[in-house]
DNA sequence: AGCCTCGATGACAGCAACTGACATCAATGA
DNA sequence: TCATTGATGTCAGTTGCTGTCATCGAGGCT
C-alpha cells in the first residue's frame, strides 16, 4: 500500500458530515474532523477552503450537469424549457441519494453559516445558467431572470423532495414546482 | 453632554464602510473599525453580531417595508401584483440613497463572505414575503415561488439601478424586470 | 443632598478558524 | 542510484468572536 491511506478528501467529508450530524456544526472543531479521518487540521485546510466547504464538494458536479443540460436543449426550446431540461438532469443526479441528501440538508438547515454557503452555491448555479442562456441567444435581463426562476423552482422542488414523508421522485416534484411557477406568474396581472 | 459620544452603532457602521471601501474588507480588522469610532473591539461585537453584519443594518427596514406593502395590497390583487406593490415600496425606500448604495454594493461584491450575507438577507426577505402571501390565502408552493420570483426581480432591478452609468429610477427598472420575468415565463412552453 | 440601580462601555483572558513557512519521506522515474 | 515530487506533518502567528468582571456617569428615589 501507498505511503498514505487513500482518499483523504473523501474521508474528511465523511467524518465532517458524521460529526456535524452527531454533535452539531458549531460544536465540532476542524481538528476533530481531521483526527477522525486520521489526518491533521492543517491537511483539512489543504483539501477544503474552510470548515463549511467540506459539505459542498458535490455542488460543482450539479452545476456542470445542470448547465450542460441547458446548453444541450433543442435549439428551438424556449429559455424556460431549456432550464426545465436542467432540472431533469439535476433530478437524475440525485436519484438514489435521498438518504444522504436528507442527512446533509438537516445539518445545513440547522446552521445559518451553512445556509449562507448553500445560497452562494445556488447563486453560482444561477449565474452559470444565465451565462448559458445568453450563449443560446437570450438577452438580459431575460437570461438572469429565467435562471433565477429556474433555481427558485429547484429550491422549492428540492425542499419538498427531502421533506420527511415525501416519496415522490424529484423529477415529478420539479415539474410540479415549475408548473406552479408558470401559473403564479401568468395569473391575471393587468 | 452624556457620558459617551452618542450613536455608537452609527459611528461603527460609518467607520466600517469607509475602511472596507478604502483598504478592503479582509484587510480591515474589527479593532481598527472600533478605534475609528472611538470604541473598543468588544463594543463592536455588542452592536453587531459579526464583522459582516455591520453592512446590513438596513435590511430589516427593507423587509418590513416590502412585506407591509405586500400585505396592504388590494385584497383582489393577484399574488404577483401584491409583490409588485412591495417592489414599489422598496424603490421608494432607496430614493436619494443611490450613492450610498453604490459604495456599499461595491464593497459587498468584492468579497464572497459579504455576498453570502447579502444572499441570506434576501432569502429572509423571500421567506417573509411568502409568509405574507400565505396570509393572503395563497397556497404552497405558489406562495414561495411567487416570493422567490419577486426577489429575483428585485435583485436584477437593484443590480441595474446601481450600475455605473444608470440614471433611471429604481421603480422604472423594477417594472421593466417584472415585465421581463412575465414574458420569459409566459414564453411558448408546452 | 445622598444613595442606588442601571446600562453602555472597557479590560482581559481564552478558544478556534485559518495561514505561512519549513520539514519529512515514500514513490517515481531518469 | 539519486534527485524530484507531492501529500502530509509541525509550529508559530493573526484575527474573529465570546465569557466574565470592572467601571462609572445618568437618572430615579427617598
CSV table of C-alpha atoms (C1' of nucleotides) in Angstrom, one decimal:
chain,number,residue,atom,x,y,z
A,1,UNK,CA,0.0,0.0,0.0
A,2,UNK,CA,1.0,3.6,-0.5
A,3,UNK,CA,2.5,5.9,1.9
A,4,UNK,CA,-0.9,7.3,3.0
A,5,UNK,CA,-4.3,5.8,3.4
A,6,UNK,CA,-6.1,6.7,0.1
A,7,UNK,CA,-8.9,9.3,-0.4
A,8,UNK,CA,-8.1,11.8,2.3
A,9,UNK,CA,-10.6,14.2,0.8
A,10,UNK,CA,-13.4,11.7,1.0
A,11,UNK,CA,-12.6,10.6,4.5
A,12,UNK,CA,-12.6,14.2,5.6
A,13,UNK,CA,-16.0,14.8,4.0
A,14,UNK,CA,-17.5,11.6,5.6
A,15,UNK,CA,-16.1,12.4,9.0
A,16,UNK,CA,-17.3,16.0,8.8
A,17,UNK,CA,-20.9,15.0,7.9
A,18,UNK,CA,-20.9,12.4,10.7
A,19,UNK,CA,-19.7,14.8,13.3
A,20,UNK,CA,-21.8,17.7,12.2
A,21,UNK,CA,-24.8,15.4,12.4
A,22,UNK,CA,-24.0,13.9,15.8
A,23,UNK,CA,-23.0,17.0,17.8
A,24,UNK,CA,-23.7,19.9,15.5
A,25,UNK,CA,-21.7,22.1,13.3
A,26,UNK,CA,-20.6,24.7,15.9
A,27,UNK,CA,-19.7,22.0,18.4
A,28,UNK,CA,-17.4,20.3,16.0
A,29,UNK,CA,-13.8,21.5,15.6
A,30,UNK,CA,-11.8,21.1,12.4
A,31,UNK,CA,-9.1,19.3,14.5
A,32,UNK,CA,-11.7,16.7,15.5
A,33,UNK,CA,-12.8,16.1,11.9
A,34,UNK,CA,-9.2,15.7,10.8
A,35,UNK,CA,-8.4,13.3,13.7
A,36,UNK,CA,-11.4,11.1,12.8
A,37,UNK,CA,-10.0,11.0,9.2
A,38,UNK,CA,-6.6,10.1,10.6
A,39,UNK,CA,-5.2,13.5,9.5
A,40,UNK,CA,-4.2,16.9,10.9
A,41,UNK,CA,-6.1,20.1,11.0
A,42,UNK,CA,-3.6,21.6,8.5
A,43,UNK,CA,-4.3,18.9,6.0
A,44,UNK,CA,-8.1,19.6,6.3
A,45,UNK,CA,-7.5,23.1,5.0
A,46,UNK,CA,-5.4,21.8,2.2
A,47,UNK,CA,-8.4,19.9,0.9
A,48,UNK,CA,-11.2,22.4,1.8
A,49,UNK,CA,-11.0,26.1,1.9
A,50,UNK,CA,-12.9,26.3,5.1
A,51,UNK,CA,-15.0,24.4,7.7
A,52,UNK,CA,-18.2,24.8,5.6
A,53,UNK,CA,-16.9,23.9,2.2
A,54,UNK,CA,-16.5,20.3,3.2
A,55,UNK,CA,-20.3,19.8,2.8
A,56,UNK,CA,-20.4,21.3,-0.7
A,57,UNK,CA,-18.0,19.2,-2.6
A,58,UNK,CA,-20.8,18.0,-4.9
A,59,UNK,CA,-22.1,21.4,-5.9
A,60,UNK,CA,-19.7,21.7,-8.8
A,61,UNK,CA,-21.0,18.4,-10.3
A,62,UNK,CA,-24.6,19.6,-10.0
A,63,UNK,CA,-23.8,22.9,-11.7
A,64,UNK,CA,-21.9,21.2,-14.6
A,65,UNK,CA,-24.7,18.7,-15.1
A,66,UNK,CA,-27.4,21.3,-15.0
A,67,UNK,CA,-25.6,23.7,-17.3
A,68,UNK,CA,-24.8,21.0,-19.8
A,69,UNK,CA,-28.4,20.0,-20.0
A,70,UNK,CA,-29.4,23.6,-20.6
A,71,UNK,CA,-26.8,24.0,-23.3
A,72,UNK,CA,-27.9,20.7,-24.8
A,73,UNK,CA,-31.6,21.5,-25.0
A,74,UNK,CA,-33.1,21.7,-28.5
A,75,UNK,CA,-32.2,24.9,-30.3
A,76,UNK,CA,-35.8,25.9,-30.6
A,77,UNK,CA,-36.7,25.3,-27.0
A,78,UNK,CA,-37.8,28.4,-25.1
A,79,UNK,CA,-35.4,29.6,-22.4
A,80,UNK,CA,-37.6,28.2,-19.6
A,81,UNK,CA,-37.9,24.9,-21.4
A,82,UNK,CA,-34.1,24.7,-21.6
A,83,UNK,CA,-33.9,25.3,-17.9
A,84,UNK,CA,-36.5,22.5,-17.4
A,85,UNK,CA,-34.1,20.2,-19.1
A,86,UNK,CA,-31.5,21.2,-16.5
A,87,UNK,CA,-34.0,20.4,-13.7
A,88,UNK,CA,-34.5,17.0,-15.2
A,89,UNK,CA,-30.7,16.4,-15.2
A,90,UNK,CA,-30.5,17.5,-11.6
A,91,UNK,CA,-33.3,15.1,-10.7
A,92,UNK,CA,-31.4,12.3,-12.3
A,93,UNK,CA,-28.2,13.2,-10.4
A,94,UNK,CA,-30.0,12.9,-7.1
A,95,UNK,CA,-31.6,9.5,-7.8
A,96,UNK,CA,-30.7,7.0,-5.0
A,97,UNK,CA,-29.0,9.8,-2.9
A,98,UNK,CA,-32.1,10.8,-0.9
A,99,UNK,CA,-30.9,9.5,2.5
A,100,UNK,CA,-27.6,11.2,2.1
A,101,UNK,CA,-29.3,14.4,0.9
A,102,UNK,CA,-31.7,14.3,3.8
A,103,UNK,CA,-28.9,14.0,6.4
A,104,UNK,CA,-26.8,16.7,4.7
A,105,UNK,CA,-29.8,19.1,4.4
A,106,UNK,CA,-30.7,18.6,8.1
A,107,UNK,CA,-27.2,19.7,9.0
A,108,UNK,CA,-27.2,22.7,6.7
A,109,UNK,CA,-30.7,23.9,7.8
A,110,UNK,CA,-29.5,23.8,11.4
A,111,UNK,CA,-26.8,26.5,10.9
A,112,UNK,CA,-27.1,29.9,9.3
A,113,UNK,CA,-23.5,29.9,8.2
A,114,UNK,CA,-24.1,26.7,6.3
A,115,UNK,CA,-27.3,28.1,4.8
A,116,UNK,CA,-25.3,31.1,3.6
A,117,UNK,CA,-22.8,28.8,1.8
A,118,UNK,CA,-25.6,26.9,0.2
A,119,UNK,CA,-27.2,30.1,-1.0
A,120,UNK,CA,-24.0,31.3,-2.7
A,121,UNK,CA,-23.7,27.9,-4.4
A,122,UNK,CA,-27.2,28.3,-5.8
A,123,UNK,CA,-26.3,31.9,-6.8
A,124,UNK,CA,-23.3,30.5,-8.7
A,125,UNK,CA,-25.6,28.0,-10.3
A,126,UNK,CA,-27.9,30.7,-11.4
A,127,UNK,CA,-25.1,32.8,-12.8
A,128,UNK,CA,-23.8,29.8,-14.8
A,129,UNK,CA,-27.3,29.1,-16.2
A,130,UNK,CA,-27.8,32.7,-17.1
A,131,UNK,CA,-24.5,32.7,-19.0
A,132,UNK,CA,-25.5,29.5,-20.8
A,133,UNK,CA,-28.8,31.1,-21.8
A,134,UNK,CA,-27.0,34.1,-23.1
A,135,UNK,CA,-25.0,31.6,-25.2
A,136,UNK,CA,-28.3,30.4,-26.6
A,137,UNK,CA,-29.1,34.0,-27.7
A,138,UNK,CA,-31.3,35.0,-24.7
A,139,UNK,CA,-30.7,38.7,-23.9
A,140,UNK,CA,-30.6,40.3,-20.5
A,141,UNK,CA,-32.4,40.7,-18.3
A,142,UNK,CA,-34.4,37.7,-19.5
A,143,UNK,CA,-31.5,35.4,-19.1
A,144,UNK,CA,-30.8,36.2,-15.5
A,145,UNK,CA,-34.5,36.2,-14.6
A,146,UNK,CA,-35.1,32.9,-16.2
A,147,UNK,CA,-32.1,31.4,-14.5
A,148,UNK,CA,-33.2,32.8,-11.1
A,149,UNK,CA,-36.7,31.4,-11.7
A,150,UNK,CA,-35.3,28.0,-12.6
A,151,UNK,CA,-33.2,28.0,-9.4
A,152,UNK,CA,-36.2,29.0,-7.4
A,153,UNK,CA,-38.0,26.0,-8.8
A,154,UNK,CA,-35.1,23.8,-8.0
A,155,UNK,CA,-35.0,25.1,-4.4
A,156,UNK,CA,-38.7,24.5,-3.9
A,157,UNK,CA,-38.7,21.1,-5.6
A,158,UNK,CA,-35.6,20.0,-3.6
A,159,UNK,CA,-37.1,21.2,-0.3
A,160,UNK,CA,-40.2,19.1,-0.9
A,161,UNK,CA,-38.1,16.1,-2.1
A,162,UNK,CA,-36.1,16.0,1.2
A,163,UNK,CA,-39.2,16.6,3.3
A,164,UNK,CA,-39.7,13.8,5.9
A,165,UNK,CA,-42.8,11.9,4.5
A,166,UNK,CA,-42.1,12.6,0.8
A,167,UNK,CA,-41.7,9.6,-1.5
A,168,UNK,CA,-42.3,11.0,-5.0
A,169,UNK,CA,-39.5,11.3,-7.5
A,170,UNK,CA,-37.6,14.5,-7.6
A,171,UNK,CA,-38.4,14.9,-11.3
A,172,UNK,CA,-42.1,14.9,-10.5
A,173,UNK,CA,-41.7,17.5,-7.8
A,174,UNK,CA,-39.6,19.7,-10.1
A,175,UNK,CA,-42.3,19.5,-12.8
A,176,UNK,CA,-45.0,20.4,-10.2
A,177,UNK,CA,-43.0,23.3,-9.0
A,178,UNK,CA,-42.3,24.6,-12.5
A,179,UNK,CA,-46.0,24.4,-13.4
A,180,UNK,CA,-46.9,26.2,-10.2
A,181,UNK,CA,-44.4,29.0,-11.1
A,182,UNK,CA,-45.9,29.3,-14.6
A,183,UNK,CA,-49.4,29.5,-13.1
A,184,UNK,CA,-48.4,32.1,-10.4
A,185,UNK,CA,-46.6,34.4,-12.9
A,186,UNK,CA,-49.3,34.1,-15.5
A,187,UNK,CA,-52.1,34.8,-13.1
A,188,UNK,CA,-54.3,37.7,-14.2
A,189,UNK,CA,-52.0,40.6,-13.8
A,190,UNK,CA,-53.0,43.8,-15.5
B,1,UNK,CA,-23.1,66.1,27.3
B,2,UNK,CA,-23.6,62.5,28.2
B,3,UNK,CA,-21.1,60.0,29.4
B,4,UNK,CA,-20.5,58.7,25.9
B,5,UNK,CA,-20.5,60.2,22.5
B,6,UNK,CA,-23.9,59.4,21.0
B,7,UNK,CA,-24.8,56.9,18.3
B,8,UNK,CA,-22.0,54.3,18.8
B,9,UNK,CA,-23.9,52.0,16.4
B,10,UNK,CA,-24.0,54.5,13.6
B,11,UNK,CA,-20.4,55.5,14.1
B,12,UNK,CA,-19.3,51.9,13.8
B,13,UNK,CA,-21.3,51.4,10.6
B,14,UNK,CA,-19.8,54.6,9.1
B,15,UNK,CA,-16.3,53.7,10.0
B,16,UNK,CA,-16.7,50.1,8.8
B,17,UNK,CA,-18.0,51.2,5.3
B,18,UNK,CA,-15.2,53.7,5.0
B,19,UNK,CA,-12.5,51.3,5.9
B,20,UNK,CA,-13.9,48.4,3.9
B,21,UNK,CA,-14.0,50.8,0.9
B,22,UNK,CA,-10.5,52.2,1.4
B,23,UNK,CA,-8.5,49.1,2.1
B,24,UNK,CA,-10.9,46.2,1.6
B,25,UNK,CA,-12.9,44.0,3.9
B,26,UNK,CA,-10.3,41.4,4.6
B,27,UNK,CA,-7.6,43.9,5.2
B,28,UNK,CA,-9.7,45.7,7.8
B,29,UNK,CA,-9.7,44.4,11.4
B,30,UNK,CA,-12.6,44.9,13.8
B,31,UNK,CA,-10.2,46.6,16.2
B,32,UNK,CA,-9.5,49.2,13.6
B,33,UNK,CA,-13.1,49.9,12.9
B,34,UNK,CA,-13.8,50.3,16.6
B,35,UNK,CA,-10.8,52.5,17.0
B,36,UNK,CA,-12.0,54.8,14.2
B,37,UNK,CA,-15.3,55.0,16.0
B,38,UNK,CA,-13.6,55.8,19.3
B,39,UNK,CA,-14.6,52.4,20.8
B,40,UNK,CA,-13.1,49.0,21.6
B,41,UNK,CA,-13.4,45.8,19.7
B,42,UNK,CA,-15.6,44.3,22.4
B,43,UNK,CA,-18.1,47.1,22.0
B,44,UNK,CA,-18.3,46.5,18.2
B,45,UNK,CA,-19.5,43.0,18.9
B,46,UNK,CA,-22.1,44.2,21.3
B,47,UNK,CA,-23.7,46.2,18.5
B,48,UNK,CA,-23.1,43.8,15.6
B,49,UNK,CA,-23.1,40.0,15.7
B,50,UNK,CA,-20.1,39.8,13.4
B,51,UNK,CA,-17.8,41.7,11.1
B,52,UNK,CA,-20.2,41.4,8.2
B,53,UNK,CA,-23.4,42.3,9.8
B,54,UNK,CA,-22.3,46.0,10.2
B,55,UNK,CA,-23.1,46.4,6.5
B,56,UNK,CA,-26.6,45.1,6.7
B,57,UNK,CA,-28.3,47.2,9.4
B,58,UNK,CA,-30.8,48.5,6.9
B,59,UNK,CA,-32.1,45.1,5.6
B,60,UNK,CA,-34.7,44.8,8.3
B,61,UNK,CA,-36.2,48.1,7.4
B,62,UNK,CA,-36.3,47.0,3.7
B,63,UNK,CA,-38.0,43.7,4.7
B,64,UNK,CA,-40.6,45.4,6.9
B,65,UNK,CA,-41.5,48.0,4.2
B,66,UNK,CA,-41.7,45.4,1.5
B,67,UNK,CA,-43.8,43.0,3.5
B,68,UNK,CA,-46.1,45.7,4.7
B,69,UNK,CA,-46.7,46.7,1.1
B,70,UNK,CA,-47.5,43.2,0.1
B,71,UNK,CA,-49.9,42.8,3.0
B,72,UNK,CA,-51.5,46.1,2.2
B,73,UNK,CA,-52.1,45.4,-1.5
B,74,UNK,CA,-55.8,45.3,-2.6
B,75,UNK,CA,-57.5,42.1,-1.5
B,76,UNK,CA,-58.3,41.2,-5.1
B,77,UNK,CA,-54.8,41.7,-6.4
B,78,UNK,CA,-53.1,38.6,-7.8
B,79,UNK,CA,-50.1,37.4,-5.7
B,80,UNK,CA,-47.5,38.7,-8.2
B,81,UNK,CA,-49.3,42.0,-8.2
B,82,UNK,CA,-49.1,42.2,-4.4
B,83,UNK,CA,-45.4,41.5,-4.7
B,84,UNK,CA,-45.2,44.3,-7.3
B,85,UNK,CA,-46.5,46.7,-4.7
B,86,UNK,CA,-43.6,45.6,-2.4
B,87,UNK,CA,-41.2,46.4,-5.2
B,88,UNK,CA,-42.6,49.8,-5.4
B,89,UNK,CA,-42.2,50.3,-1.7
B,90,UNK,CA,-38.6,49.2,-1.9
B,91,UNK,CA,-38.0,51.6,-4.8
B,92,UNK,CA,-39.3,54.4,-2.7
B,93,UNK,CA,-37.1,53.5,0.2
B,94,UNK,CA,-34.0,53.7,-1.9
B,95,UNK,CA,-34.8,57.1,-3.4
B,96,UNK,CA,-31.9,59.5,-2.8
B,97,UNK,CA,-29.7,56.8,-1.4
B,98,UNK,CA,-28.1,55.8,-4.7
B,99,UNK,CA,-24.5,57.0,-3.9
B,100,UNK,CA,-24.5,55.2,-0.6
B,101,UNK,CA,-26.0,52.0,-2.2
B,102,UNK,CA,-23.3,52.1,-4.9
B,103,UNK,CA,-20.5,52.4,-2.4
B,104,UNK,CA,-21.9,49.6,-0.2
B,105,UNK,CA,-22.6,47.3,-3.2
B,106,UNK,CA,-19.1,47.7,-4.5
B,107,UNK,CA,-17.7,46.6,-1.1
B,108,UNK,CA,-20.1,43.6,-0.9
B,109,UNK,CA,-19.4,42.5,-4.5
B,110,UNK,CA,-15.7,42.4,-3.8
B,111,UNK,CA,-15.9,39.8,-1.1
B,112,UNK,CA,-17.6,36.4,-1.2
B,113,UNK,CA,-18.3,36.4,2.5
B,114,UNK,CA,-20.3,39.6,2.2
B,115,UNK,CA,-22.2,38.3,-0.8
B,116,UNK,CA,-23.2,35.3,1.2
B,117,UNK,CA,-24.5,37.5,3.9
B,118,UNK,CA,-26.5,39.5,1.4
B,119,UNK,CA,-27.9,36.4,-0.1
B,120,UNK,CA,-29.2,35.2,3.3
B,121,UNK,CA,-30.8,38.6,3.9
B,122,UNK,CA,-32.6,38.2,0.5
B,123,UNK,CA,-33.6,34.7,1.4
B,124,UNK,CA,-35.1,36.0,4.7
B,125,UNK,CA,-37.0,38.6,2.7
B,126,UNK,CA,-38.3,35.9,0.4
B,127,UNK,CA,-39.5,33.9,3.4
B,128,UNK,CA,-41.2,36.8,4.9
B,129,UNK,CA,-43.0,37.6,1.6
B,130,UNK,CA,-44.0,34.0,1.2
B,131,UNK,CA,-45.5,34.0,4.7
B,132,UNK,CA,-47.4,37.2,3.9
B,133,UNK,CA,-48.8,35.7,0.7
B,134,UNK,CA,-49.9,32.7,2.6
B,135,UNK,CA,-51.7,35.1,4.9
B,136,UNK,CA,-53.4,36.4,1.9
B,137,UNK,CA,-54.7,32.9,1.1
B,138,UNK,CA,-52.0,31.9,-1.4
B,139,UNK,CA,-51.2,28.2,-1.0
B,140,UNK,CA,-47.8,26.5,-1.3
B,141,UNK,CA,-45.8,26.1,-3.4
B,142,UNK,CA,-47.3,29.2,-5.2
B,143,UNK,CA,-46.5,31.4,-2.3
B,144,UNK,CA,-42.8,30.5,-2.1
B,145,UNK,CA,-42.4,30.6,-5.8
B,146,UNK,CA,-44.0,34.0,-6.2
B,147,UNK,CA,-41.9,35.3,-3.4
B,148,UNK,CA,-38.7,33.9,-4.9
B,149,UNK,CA,-39.7,35.4,-8.3
B,150,UNK,CA,-40.3,38.7,-6.7
B,151,UNK,CA,-36.9,38.7,-5.0
B,152,UNK,CA,-35.3,37.7,-8.3
B,153,UNK,CA,-36.9,40.8,-9.9
B,154,UNK,CA,-35.6,42.9,-7.0
B,155,UNK,CA,-32.1,41.5,-7.4
B,156,UNK,CA,-32.0,42.2,-11.1
B,157,UNK,CA,-33.6,45.6,-10.8
B,158,UNK,CA,-31.3,46.6,-8.0
B,159,UNK,CA,-28.2,45.4,-9.8
B,160,UNK,CA,-29.1,47.6,-12.8
B,161,UNK,CA,-30.0,50.5,-10.6
B,162,UNK,CA,-26.5,50.6,-9.0
B,163,UNK,CA,-24.8,50.0,-12.3
B,164,UNK,CA,-22.3,52.8,-13.1
B,165,UNK,CA,-24.0,54.6,-16.0
B,166,UNK,CA,-27.5,54.1,-14.9
B,167,UNK,CA,-29.7,57.1,-14.2
B,168,UNK,CA,-33.3,55.8,-14.4
B,169,UNK,CA,-35.4,55.5,-11.3
B,170,UNK,CA,-35.4,52.2,-9.4
B,171,UNK,CA,-39.2,51.9,-9.8
B,172,UNK,CA,-38.8,52.0,-13.6
B,173,UNK,CA,-36.2,49.3,-13.5
B,174,UNK,CA,-38.2,47.2,-11.2
B,175,UNK,CA,-41.2,47.4,-13.6
B,176,UNK,CA,-39.0,46.5,-16.5
B,177,UNK,CA,-37.6,43.5,-14.7
B,178,UNK,CA,-41.0,42.3,-13.7
B,179,UNK,CA,-42.3,42.6,-17.2
B,180,UNK,CA,-39.3,40.7,-18.5
B,181,UNK,CA,-39.9,37.9,-16.0
B,182,UNK,CA,-43.6,37.7,-17.0
B,183,UNK,CA,-42.5,37.5,-20.7
B,184,UNK,CA,-39.8,34.9,-20.0
B,185,UNK,CA,-42.1,32.6,-18.0
B,186,UNK,CA,-45.0,33.0,-20.4
B,187,UNK,CA,-43.0,32.3,-23.5
B,188,UNK,CA,-44.4,29.4,-25.5
B,189,UNK,CA,-43.8,26.5,-23.2
B,190,UNK,CA,-45.9,23.4,-23.9
C,1,DA,C1',-28.3,66.2,49.1
C,2,DG,C1',-27.3,61.5,49.4
C,3,DC,C1',-27.9,56.9,47.7
C,4,DC,C1',-28.9,53.1,44.4
C,5,DT,C1',-29.6,50.9,40.4
C,6,DC,C1',-28.9,50.5,35.5
C,7,DG,C1',-26.8,50.3,31.2
C,8,DA,C1',-23.2,51.2,28.0
C,9,DT,C1',-18.5,50.6,27.8
C,10,DG,C1',-13.7,48.9,28.9
C,11,DA,C1',-10.2,45.3,30.2
C,12,DC,C1',-8.6,40.8,29.8
C,13,DA,C1',-8.3,36.0,29.1
C,14,DG,C1',-9.2,32.4,26.0
C,15,DC,C1',-10.9,29.4,22.1
C,16,DA,C1',-10.9,28.1,17.4
C,17,DA,C1',-10.7,29.2,12.4
C,18,DC,C1',-7.3,30.0,9.2
C,19,DT,C1',-2.5,31.0,7.1
C,20,DG,C1',2.5,30.9,6.1
C,21,DA,C1',6.9,28.7,6.4
C,22,DC,C1',9.5,24.8,6.7
C,23,DA,C1',10.4,19.8,7.4
C,24,DT,C1',9.5,14.9,6.2
C,25,DC,C1',9.7,10.9,3.4
C,26,DA,C1',7.6,7.3,0.2
C,27,DA,C1',7.0,7.0,-4.6
C,28,DT,C1',8.5,7.9,-9.0
C,29,DG,C1',11.4,8.0,-12.9
C,30,DA,C1',15.6,9.3,-15.3
D,1,DT,C1',21.3,5.3,-7.6
D,2,DC,C1',19.7,9.5,-6.7
D,3,DA,C1',17.2,13.8,-7.5
D,4,DT,C1',12.5,15.3,-7.7
D,5,DT,C1',7.8,15.4,-6.5
D,6,DG,C1',3.8,15.9,-3.8
D,7,DA,C1',0.9,14.8,0.2
D,8,DT,C1',1.4,15.3,4.8
D,9,DG,C1',3.1,16.9,9.5
D,10,DT,C1',4.8,20.6,12.7
D,11,DC,C1',4.7,25.0,14.6
D,12,DA,C1',4.0,29.7,15.2
D,13,DG,C1',1.1,33.6,14.5
D,14,DT,C1',-3.1,36.6,13.4
D,15,DT,C1',-7.8,37.5,14.0
D,16,DG,C1',-12.7,36.8,14.7
D,17,DC,C1',-15.5,36.1,18.4
D,18,DT,C1',-17.0,35.1,23.5
D,19,DG,C1',-17.3,35.0,28.6
D,20,DT,C1',-16.6,37.5,32.7
D,21,DC,C1',-15.8,41.1,35.6
D,22,DA,C1',-14.9,46.0,36.5
D,23,DT,C1',-16.0,50.9,35.7
D,24,DC,C1',-18.7,54.9,36.3
D,25,DG,C1',-22.0,58.7,34.8
D,26,DA,C1',-27.1,59.2,34.3
D,27,DG,C1',-31.4,59.1,36.3
D,28,DG,C1',-34.7,57.9,39.8
D,29,DC,C1',-36.0,57.5,44.7
D,30,DT,C1',-36.1,59.0,49.5
